[in-house]
Short mmCIF file of N, CA, C and O in Angstrom, two decimals:
data_model
loop_
_atom_site.label_atom_id
_atom_site.label_comp_id
_atom_site.label_asym_id
_atom_site.label_seq_id
_atom_site.Cartn_x
_atom_site.Cartn_y
_atom_site.Cartn_z
N MET L 1 89.94 209.06 65.37
CA MET L 1 91.38 209.17 65.24
C MET L 1 92.09 208.62 66.47
O MET L 1 93.02 207.83 66.36
N TRP L 2 91.67 209.06 67.66
CA TRP L 2 92.30 208.60 68.90
C TRP L 2 92.08 207.11 69.10
O TRP L 2 92.97 206.42 69.59
N GLN L 3 90.91 206.64 68.76
CA GLN L 3 90.64 205.21 68.92
C GLN L 3 91.56 204.38 68.03
O GLN L 3 92.07 203.34 68.45
N ALA L 4 91.79 204.83 66.82
CA ALA L 4 92.70 204.10 65.92
C ALA L 4 94.12 204.10 66.48
O ALA L 4 94.82 203.08 66.43
N LEU L 5 94.57 205.23 67.00
CA LEU L 5 95.91 205.32 67.57
C LEU L 5 96.05 204.41 68.80
O LEU L 5 97.05 203.71 68.95
N ILE L 6 95.04 204.39 69.63
CA ILE L 6 95.07 203.53 70.82
C ILE L 6 95.09 202.06 70.41
O ILE L 6 95.83 201.26 70.98
N ARG L 7 94.32 201.69 69.38
CA ARG L 7 94.33 200.31 68.89
C ARG L 7 95.72 199.92 68.38
O ARG L 7 96.21 198.84 68.66
N VAL L 8 96.34 200.81 67.62
CA VAL L 8 97.67 200.52 67.07
C VAL L 8 98.67 200.35 68.21
O VAL L 8 99.48 199.42 68.20
N LEU L 9 98.63 201.22 69.20
CA LEU L 9 99.54 201.11 70.34
C LEU L 9 99.28 199.83 71.13
O LEU L 9 100.22 199.15 71.54
N PHE L 10 98.04 199.49 71.32
CA PHE L 10 97.69 198.28 72.07
C PHE L 10 98.16 197.03 71.32
O PHE L 10 98.77 196.13 71.91
N ILE L 11 97.94 196.98 70.01
CA ILE L 11 98.39 195.84 69.21
C ILE L 11 99.91 195.77 69.20
O ILE L 11 100.49 194.69 69.31
N GLY L 12 100.58 196.91 69.13
CA GLY L 12 102.04 196.94 69.19
C GLY L 12 102.55 196.40 70.52
O GLY L 12 103.52 195.64 70.57
N PHE L 13 101.89 196.79 71.61
CA PHE L 13 102.27 196.30 72.93
C PHE L 13 102.09 194.79 73.02
O PHE L 13 102.98 194.08 73.51
N LEU L 14 100.99 194.26 72.52
CA LEU L 14 100.75 192.82 72.55
C LEU L 14 101.78 192.08 71.70
O LEU L 14 102.28 191.02 72.09
N THR L 15 102.12 192.64 70.57
CA THR L 15 103.13 192.02 69.71
C THR L 15 104.48 192.00 70.40
O THR L 15 105.18 190.99 70.39
N LEU L 16 104.87 193.10 71.01
CA LEU L 16 106.14 193.16 71.73
C LEU L 16 106.17 192.16 72.87
O LEU L 16 107.16 191.47 73.09
N THR L 17 105.08 192.04 73.60
CA THR L 17 104.99 191.09 74.70
C THR L 17 105.13 189.67 74.19
O THR L 17 105.79 188.84 74.80
N ALA L 18 104.53 189.37 73.05
CA ALA L 18 104.56 188.02 72.50
C ALA L 18 105.95 187.63 72.03
O ALA L 18 106.34 186.46 72.11
N ILE L 19 106.75 188.57 71.54
CA ILE L 19 108.07 188.23 71.02
C ILE L 19 109.18 188.41 72.05
O ILE L 19 110.31 188.06 71.79
N THR L 20 108.86 188.92 73.23
CA THR L 20 109.86 189.08 74.28
C THR L 20 110.26 187.69 74.77
O THR L 20 109.40 186.91 75.15
N PRO L 21 111.55 187.34 74.77
CA PRO L 21 111.96 186.01 75.23
C PRO L 21 111.63 185.80 76.69
O PRO L 21 111.62 186.75 77.48
N ALA L 22 111.41 184.53 77.05
CA ALA L 22 111.03 184.20 78.43
C ALA L 22 112.10 184.62 79.43
O ALA L 22 111.79 185.05 80.53
N TRP L 23 113.40 184.51 79.07
CA TRP L 23 114.46 184.85 80.02
C TRP L 23 114.44 186.32 80.40
O TRP L 23 114.91 186.69 81.45
N ALA L 24 113.91 187.18 79.52
CA ALA L 24 113.90 188.61 79.81
C ALA L 24 112.99 188.92 80.99
O ALA L 24 113.13 189.95 81.62
N GLN L 25 112.08 188.02 81.27
CA GLN L 25 111.14 188.25 82.36
C GLN L 25 111.63 187.65 83.67
O GLN L 25 111.15 188.01 84.73
N GLY L 26 112.58 186.74 83.62
CA GLY L 26 113.04 186.07 84.82
C GLY L 26 114.17 186.80 85.51
O GLY L 26 114.84 187.65 84.93
N THR L 27 114.34 186.48 86.79
CA THR L 27 115.44 187.05 87.56
C THR L 27 116.14 185.94 88.35
O THR L 27 115.54 184.91 88.66
N VAL L 28 117.38 186.20 88.67
CA VAL L 28 118.14 185.31 89.54
C VAL L 28 118.10 185.94 90.93
O VAL L 28 118.71 186.97 91.18
N ALA L 29 117.32 185.32 91.83
CA ALA L 29 117.17 185.87 93.17
C ALA L 29 118.43 185.64 94.01
O ALA L 29 118.83 186.51 94.78
N ARG L 30 119.06 184.47 93.84
CA ARG L 30 120.30 184.14 94.55
C ARG L 30 121.15 183.27 93.65
O ARG L 30 120.63 182.44 92.92
N ALA L 31 122.45 183.45 93.76
CA ALA L 31 123.40 182.57 93.08
C ALA L 31 124.67 182.57 93.90
O ALA L 31 125.17 183.62 94.28
N GLN L 32 125.18 181.36 94.21
CA GLN L 32 126.38 181.30 95.02
C GLN L 32 127.07 179.95 94.88
O GLN L 32 126.44 178.94 94.55
N PHE L 33 128.39 179.97 95.14
CA PHE L 33 129.16 178.75 95.24
C PHE L 33 129.09 178.28 96.68
O PHE L 33 129.12 179.10 97.60
N ALA L 34 129.00 176.96 96.89
CA ALA L 34 128.86 176.42 98.23
C ALA L 34 129.60 175.10 98.35
O ALA L 34 129.96 174.48 97.34
N THR L 35 129.79 174.67 99.60
CA THR L 35 130.45 173.39 99.85
C THR L 35 129.49 172.21 99.66
O THR L 35 129.94 171.09 99.46
N ASP L 36 128.18 172.48 99.73
CA ASP L 36 127.18 171.42 99.55
C ASP L 36 125.81 172.07 99.41
O ASP L 36 125.66 173.28 99.67
N VAL L 37 124.82 171.28 99.02
CA VAL L 37 123.43 171.72 98.99
C VAL L 37 122.61 170.64 99.66
O VAL L 37 122.67 169.47 99.28
N ILE L 38 121.89 171.03 100.72
CA ILE L 38 121.05 170.09 101.46
C ILE L 38 119.66 170.69 101.60
O ILE L 38 119.52 171.88 101.93
N ASP L 39 118.64 169.88 101.36
CA ASP L 39 117.24 170.33 101.41
C ASP L 39 117.03 171.58 100.53
O ASP L 39 116.37 172.53 100.94
N ARG L 40 117.64 171.57 99.36
CA ARG L 40 117.50 172.64 98.37
C ARG L 40 118.04 173.99 98.83
O ARG L 40 117.63 175.04 98.35
N GLU L 41 118.96 173.97 99.77
CA GLU L 41 119.59 175.20 100.25
C GLU L 41 121.10 175.01 100.29
O GLU L 41 121.60 173.96 100.72
N PRO L 42 121.86 176.03 99.88
CA PRO L 42 123.32 175.92 99.89
C PRO L 42 123.88 176.03 101.30
O PRO L 42 123.32 176.70 102.15
N LEU L 43 124.99 175.32 101.53
CA LEU L 43 125.71 175.39 102.80
C LEU L 43 127.05 176.07 102.59
O LEU L 43 127.66 175.93 101.53
N GLU L 44 127.51 176.77 103.57
CA GLU L 44 128.84 177.37 103.60
C GLU L 44 129.25 177.97 102.26
O GLU L 44 129.87 177.33 101.43
N GLU L 45 128.92 179.23 102.10
CA GLU L 45 129.28 179.92 100.86
C GLU L 45 130.79 179.94 100.68
O GLU L 45 131.55 180.17 101.62
N ILE L 46 131.22 179.65 99.47
CA ILE L 46 132.64 179.67 99.13
C ILE L 46 132.99 181.06 98.66
O ILE L 46 132.27 181.65 97.86
N GLY L 47 134.08 181.57 99.14
CA GLY L 47 134.51 182.91 98.78
C GLY L 47 135.14 182.97 97.39
O GLY L 47 135.06 182.02 96.61
N PRO L 48 135.80 184.08 97.09
CA PRO L 48 136.35 184.29 95.75
C PRO L 48 137.59 183.44 95.46
O PRO L 48 138.00 183.34 94.31
N ILE L 49 138.19 182.84 96.50
CA ILE L 49 139.37 182.00 96.30
C ILE L 49 139.16 180.68 97.02
O ILE L 49 138.80 180.65 98.19
N VAL L 50 139.37 179.58 96.30
CA VAL L 50 139.29 178.25 96.88
C VAL L 50 140.71 177.68 96.88
O VAL L 50 141.30 177.47 95.82
N ASN L 51 141.25 177.46 98.08
CA ASN L 51 142.59 176.87 98.22
C ASN L 51 142.43 175.39 98.49
O ASN L 51 141.57 174.97 99.27
N VAL L 52 143.28 174.60 97.87
CA VAL L 52 143.26 173.16 98.12
C VAL L 52 144.70 172.69 98.24
O VAL L 52 145.59 173.20 97.56
N LYS L 53 144.93 171.77 99.15
CA LYS L 53 146.27 171.20 99.30
C LYS L 53 146.54 170.27 98.12
O LYS L 53 145.62 169.63 97.60
N TYR L 54 147.76 170.19 97.74
CA TYR L 54 148.14 169.37 96.59
C TYR L 54 147.64 167.94 96.77
O TYR L 54 147.79 167.33 97.83
N GLY L 55 147.01 167.42 95.75
CA GLY L 55 146.53 166.04 95.75
C GLY L 55 145.11 165.86 96.26
O GLY L 55 144.54 164.80 96.10
N GLU L 56 144.53 166.88 96.88
CA GLU L 56 143.15 166.76 97.36
C GLU L 56 142.17 167.02 96.23
O GLU L 56 142.48 167.71 95.26
N ILE L 57 140.99 166.48 96.39
CA ILE L 57 139.90 166.73 95.45
C ILE L 57 138.88 167.60 96.15
O ILE L 57 138.51 167.35 97.30
N GLN L 58 138.42 168.63 95.49
CA GLN L 58 137.45 169.57 96.05
C GLN L 58 136.20 169.56 95.19
O GLN L 58 136.28 169.72 93.98
N ARG L 59 135.04 169.35 95.81
CA ARG L 59 133.78 169.46 95.06
C ARG L 59 133.18 170.83 95.39
O ARG L 59 133.05 171.19 96.55
N VAL L 60 132.83 171.56 94.34
CA VAL L 60 132.23 172.88 94.48
C VAL L 60 130.84 172.83 93.87
O VAL L 60 130.65 172.33 92.76
N TYR L 61 129.87 173.36 94.60
CA TYR L 61 128.48 173.42 94.14
C TYR L 61 128.16 174.84 93.71
O TYR L 61 128.63 175.80 94.33
N PHE L 62 127.32 174.97 92.68
CA PHE L 62 126.80 176.27 92.28
C PHE L 62 125.29 176.21 92.37
O PHE L 62 124.64 175.38 91.72
N PHE L 63 124.73 177.06 93.20
CA PHE L 63 123.30 177.08 93.51
C PHE L 63 122.66 178.33 92.93
O PHE L 63 123.23 179.43 93.01
N THR L 64 121.48 178.18 92.34
CA THR L 64 120.72 179.35 91.86
C THR L 64 119.27 179.22 92.28
O THR L 64 118.68 178.14 92.23
N ASP L 65 118.72 180.33 92.70
CA ASP L 65 117.30 180.47 93.05
C ASP L 65 116.71 181.36 91.97
O ASP L 65 117.00 182.56 91.91
N LEU L 66 115.90 180.77 91.10
CA LEU L 66 115.39 181.46 89.91
C LEU L 66 113.94 181.86 90.10
O LEU L 66 113.15 181.09 90.67
N ARG L 67 113.58 183.02 89.60
CA ARG L 67 112.20 183.51 89.68
C ARG L 67 111.69 183.85 88.28
O ARG L 67 112.38 184.48 87.49
N ASP L 68 110.47 183.41 88.00
CA ASP L 68 109.76 183.74 86.77
C ASP L 68 110.46 183.23 85.50
O ASP L 68 110.43 183.88 84.46
N PHE L 69 111.06 182.04 85.59
CA PHE L 69 111.65 181.39 84.42
C PHE L 69 110.83 180.17 83.99
O PHE L 69 111.31 179.36 83.20
N ALA L 70 109.61 180.01 84.52
CA ALA L 70 108.80 178.82 84.23
C ALA L 70 108.69 178.61 82.72
O ALA L 70 108.45 179.53 81.96
N GLY L 71 108.92 177.35 82.31
CA GLY L 71 108.84 176.99 80.90
C GLY L 71 110.13 177.21 80.14
O GLY L 71 110.22 176.85 78.97
N SER L 72 111.13 177.78 80.78
CA SER L 72 112.42 178.03 80.13
C SER L 72 113.39 176.89 80.43
O SER L 72 113.15 176.06 81.31
N GLN L 73 114.48 176.88 79.70
CA GLN L 73 115.58 176.00 80.04
C GLN L 73 116.74 176.87 80.50
O GLN L 73 117.09 177.85 79.84
N VAL L 74 117.31 176.52 81.65
CA VAL L 74 118.44 177.25 82.20
C VAL L 74 119.62 176.29 82.27
O VAL L 74 119.46 175.12 82.60
N VAL L 75 120.80 176.80 81.92
CA VAL L 75 122.01 176.00 81.89
C VAL L 75 123.05 176.61 82.82
O VAL L 75 123.20 177.83 82.86
N HIS L 76 123.73 175.75 83.58
CA HIS L 76 124.93 176.16 84.30
C HIS L 76 126.10 175.78 83.39
O HIS L 76 126.35 174.60 83.16
N ARG L 77 126.80 176.78 82.88
CA ARG L 77 127.94 176.54 81.99
C ARG L 77 129.22 176.78 82.80
O ARG L 77 129.58 177.91 83.10
N TRP L 78 129.91 175.69 83.15
CA TRP L 78 131.15 175.76 83.93
C TRP L 78 132.32 175.97 82.98
O TRP L 78 132.49 175.21 82.02
N LYS L 79 133.13 177.00 83.25
CA LYS L 79 134.29 177.30 82.41
C LYS L 79 135.54 177.43 83.28
O LYS L 79 135.48 177.95 84.38
N LEU L 80 136.65 176.97 82.74
CA LEU L 80 137.95 177.14 83.37
C LEU L 80 138.79 178.01 82.45
O LEU L 80 139.05 177.64 81.30
N ASP L 81 139.17 179.18 82.94
CA ASP L 81 139.94 180.14 82.15
C ASP L 81 139.31 180.38 80.78
O ASP L 81 139.99 180.47 79.76
N GLY L 82 137.97 180.46 80.75
CA GLY L 82 137.24 180.77 79.53
C GLY L 82 136.88 179.58 78.67
O GLY L 82 136.13 179.72 77.70
N ASN L 83 137.40 178.39 78.99
CA ASN L 83 137.11 177.19 78.20
C ASN L 83 136.00 176.38 78.86
O ASN L 83 136.09 176.04 80.04
N ILE L 84 134.97 176.04 78.11
CA ILE L 84 133.83 175.30 78.64
C ILE L 84 134.27 173.91 79.09
O ILE L 84 134.89 173.17 78.33
N GLN L 85 133.93 173.57 80.34
CA GLN L 85 134.24 172.26 80.91
C GLN L 85 132.99 171.38 81.05
O GLN L 85 133.09 170.17 80.96
N ALA L 86 131.84 172.02 81.28
CA ALA L 86 130.59 171.27 81.44
C ALA L 86 129.41 172.21 81.26
O ALA L 86 129.51 173.40 81.54
N GLU L 87 128.31 171.63 80.78
CA GLU L 87 127.04 172.36 80.69
C GLU L 87 125.94 171.46 81.25
O GLU L 87 125.76 170.34 80.77
N ILE L 88 125.27 171.95 82.28
CA ILE L 88 124.21 171.19 82.92
C ILE L 88 122.91 171.94 82.71
O ILE L 88 122.77 173.09 83.14
N ALA L 89 121.96 171.29 82.04
CA ALA L 89 120.69 171.94 81.67
C ALA L 89 119.59 171.57 82.66
O ALA L 89 119.53 170.45 83.15
N PHE L 90 118.72 172.54 82.92
CA PHE L 90 117.57 172.35 83.80
C PHE L 90 116.32 172.87 83.10
O PHE L 90 116.33 173.99 82.58
N ASP L 91 115.25 172.07 83.09
CA ASP L 91 113.96 172.54 82.61
C ASP L 91 113.22 173.13 83.80
O ASP L 91 113.00 172.44 84.80
N ILE L 92 112.88 174.40 83.71
CA ILE L 92 112.30 175.11 84.85
C ILE L 92 110.79 174.91 84.84
O ILE L 92 110.11 175.30 83.91
N GLY L 93 110.29 174.34 85.93
CA GLY L 93 108.89 173.94 86.00
C GLY L 93 107.98 174.85 86.80
O GLY L 93 106.79 174.59 86.90
N GLY L 94 108.50 175.92 87.38
CA GLY L 94 107.66 176.81 88.19
C GLY L 94 108.24 178.20 88.26
O GLY L 94 109.35 178.45 87.81
N ASN L 95 107.46 179.10 88.86
CA ASN L 95 107.90 180.49 88.95
C ASN L 95 109.03 180.70 89.95
O ASN L 95 109.78 181.67 89.85
N ARG L 96 109.15 179.82 90.94
CA ARG L 96 110.33 179.82 91.81
C ARG L 96 110.94 178.43 91.70
O ARG L 96 110.29 177.43 92.00
N TRP L 97 112.19 178.38 91.26
CA TRP L 97 112.83 177.09 91.01
C TRP L 97 114.27 177.18 91.47
O TRP L 97 115.01 178.07 91.07
N ARG L 98 114.66 176.26 92.35
CA ARG L 98 116.03 176.22 92.85
C ARG L 98 116.76 175.05 92.19
O ARG L 98 116.26 173.93 92.21
N VAL L 99 117.91 175.34 91.60
CA VAL L 99 118.70 174.31 90.94
C VAL L 99 120.16 174.47 91.34
O VAL L 99 120.59 175.55 91.76
N TRP L 100 120.91 173.38 91.22
CA TRP L 100 122.33 173.44 91.51
C TRP L 100 123.04 172.38 90.70
O TRP L 100 122.47 171.40 90.26
N SER L 101 124.31 172.64 90.50
CA SER L 101 125.19 171.69 89.83
C SER L 101 126.50 171.69 90.60
O SER L 101 126.73 172.55 91.45
N SER L 102 127.35 170.71 90.31
CA SER L 102 128.63 170.66 91.02
C SER L 102 129.73 170.22 90.06
O SER L 102 129.47 169.65 89.01
N LYS L 103 130.94 170.50 90.49
CA LYS L 103 132.11 170.13 89.70
C LYS L 103 133.17 169.62 90.66
O LYS L 103 133.45 170.25 91.69
N ARG L 104 133.74 168.46 90.34
CA ARG L 104 134.89 167.94 91.09
C ARG L 104 136.13 168.59 90.53
O ARG L 104 136.44 168.45 89.35
N LEU L 105 136.83 169.30 91.37
CA LEU L 105 138.04 169.99 90.97
C LEU L 105 139.24 169.16 91.40
O LEU L 105 139.50 169.00 92.58
N LEU L 106 139.93 168.64 90.43
CA LEU L 106 141.07 167.77 90.67
C LEU L 106 142.36 168.60 90.69
O LEU L 106 142.39 169.73 90.20
N PRO L 107 143.43 168.03 91.22
CA PRO L 107 144.72 168.72 91.13
C PRO L 107 145.02 169.05 89.67
O PRO L 107 144.77 168.25 88.77
N GLY L 108 145.53 170.23 89.46
CA GLY L 108 145.83 170.68 88.10
C GLY L 108 144.70 171.45 87.45
O GLY L 108 144.85 171.97 86.35
N PHE L 109 143.54 171.52 88.11
CA PHE L 109 142.41 172.28 87.58
C PHE L 109 142.43 173.72 88.08
O PHE L 109 141.41 174.38 88.12
N ASP L 110 143.60 174.18 88.50
CA ASP L 110 143.68 175.53 89.06
C ASP L 110 143.49 176.57 87.96
O ASP L 110 143.76 176.33 86.79
N GLY L 111 142.97 177.72 88.37
CA GLY L 111 142.70 178.81 87.45
C GLY L 111 141.40 179.50 87.84
O GLY L 111 140.86 179.29 88.92
N LYS L 112 140.91 180.33 86.95
CA LYS L 112 139.67 181.06 87.19
C LYS L 112 138.49 180.23 86.67
O LYS L 112 138.38 179.96 85.48
N TRP L 113 137.62 179.85 87.59
CA TRP L 113 136.41 179.11 87.25
C TRP L 113 135.25 180.10 87.20
O TRP L 113 135.09 180.93 88.09
N THR L 114 134.44 179.97 86.17
CA THR L 114 133.26 180.82 85.99
C THR L 114 132.07 179.92 85.67
O THR L 114 132.21 178.96 84.91
N VAL L 115 130.94 180.25 86.26
CA VAL L 115 129.70 179.59 85.88
C VAL L 115 128.79 180.66 85.30
O VAL L 115 128.47 181.64 85.97
N ASP L 116 128.42 180.46 84.03
CA ASP L 116 127.43 181.33 83.39
C ASP L 116 126.06 180.73 83.62
O ASP L 116 125.88 179.52 83.48
N ILE L 117 125.10 181.58 84.00
CA ILE L 117 123.70 181.17 84.06
C ILE L 117 123.11 181.55 82.71
O ILE L 117 123.01 182.73 82.38
N VAL L 118 122.76 180.54 81.93
CA VAL L 118 122.29 180.75 80.56
C VAL L 118 120.82 180.37 80.50
O VAL L 118 120.45 179.25 80.86
N ALA L 119 119.98 181.30 80.08
CA ALA L 119 118.54 181.05 79.97
C ALA L 119 118.15 181.20 78.51
O ALA L 119 118.37 182.26 77.91
N ASP L 120 117.59 180.15 77.96
CA ASP L 120 117.14 180.14 76.57
C ASP L 120 118.20 180.69 75.62
O ASP L 120 117.93 181.47 74.72
N GLY L 121 119.46 180.30 75.86
CA GLY L 121 120.55 180.66 74.96
C GLY L 121 121.29 181.94 75.26
O GLY L 121 122.29 182.24 74.61
N SER L 122 120.85 182.74 76.23
CA SER L 122 121.50 184.01 76.55
C SER L 122 122.03 183.99 77.98
O SER L 122 121.35 183.52 78.90
N VAL L 123 123.24 184.53 78.18
CA VAL L 123 123.83 184.58 79.51
C VAL L 123 123.10 185.64 80.33
O VAL L 123 123.02 186.80 79.93
N VAL L 124 122.57 185.23 81.47
CA VAL L 124 121.84 186.12 82.37
C VAL L 124 122.79 186.70 83.42
O VAL L 124 122.74 187.90 83.72
N GLU L 125 123.64 185.84 84.01
CA GLU L 125 124.63 186.25 85.01
C GLU L 125 125.82 185.33 84.92
O GLU L 125 125.71 184.20 84.42
N SER L 126 126.94 185.81 85.45
CA SER L 126 128.16 185.00 85.57
C SER L 126 128.74 185.19 86.97
O SER L 126 128.71 186.29 87.50
N HIS L 127 129.27 184.09 87.54
CA HIS L 127 129.90 184.13 88.86
C HIS L 127 131.21 183.36 88.78
O HIS L 127 131.28 182.33 88.10
N SER L 128 132.24 183.87 89.49
CA SER L 128 133.58 183.28 89.37
C SER L 128 134.25 183.09 90.72
O SER L 128 133.90 183.75 91.70
N PHE L 129 135.25 182.19 90.73
CA PHE L 129 136.16 182.05 91.85
C PHE L 129 137.49 181.57 91.29
O PHE L 129 137.57 181.05 90.18
N ASP L 130 138.54 181.78 92.06
CA ASP L 130 139.87 181.30 91.69
C ASP L 130 140.16 180.02 92.45
O ASP L 130 140.01 179.98 93.68
N TYR L 131 140.58 179.01 91.75
CA TYR L 131 140.95 177.71 92.35
C TYR L 131 142.46 177.65 92.40
O TYR L 131 143.13 177.70 91.36
N VAL L 132 143.01 177.57 93.60
CA VAL L 132 144.45 177.62 93.79
C VAL L 132 144.91 176.28 94.37
O VAL L 132 144.48 175.88 95.45
N ASP L 133 145.75 175.59 93.63
CA ASP L 133 146.28 174.30 94.04
C ASP L 133 147.62 174.56 94.73
O ASP L 133 148.60 174.94 94.09
N ASN L 134 147.66 174.41 96.05
CA ASN L 134 148.89 174.66 96.83
C ASN L 134 149.80 173.44 96.78
O ASN L 134 149.45 172.37 97.24
N TYR L 135 150.99 173.64 96.27
CA TYR L 135 151.95 172.53 96.14
C TYR L 135 152.68 172.28 97.43
O TYR L 135 152.98 173.06 98.20
#
């Protein structure tokens, strides 16, 4: 009786493990907005508000350090006030994988910018900043 119960539990565990999506096992070790990325590391973290003088162009980078997402696809989904502006996909090739994307913010692109980290179709994390165009 006990052996049968243990077999059923073991098979159930294996089945659950097999159907668990890959993103459920991964974590985002670091995620931040930066002024640039050099040698796979972000420079000068950007705070919650980005001010720009009227007419200037600002490039903002979004960096993520991903763990245990090997074999998954991760997307940086850039949104302005909830509307998708760009989606940049990355095929993750190892257990630790650093990726980044950037967006040129032109005058008139002011508002709340959000980048969703999407793994295999599901949002894992979201990070935001306010872009303020000073006239």
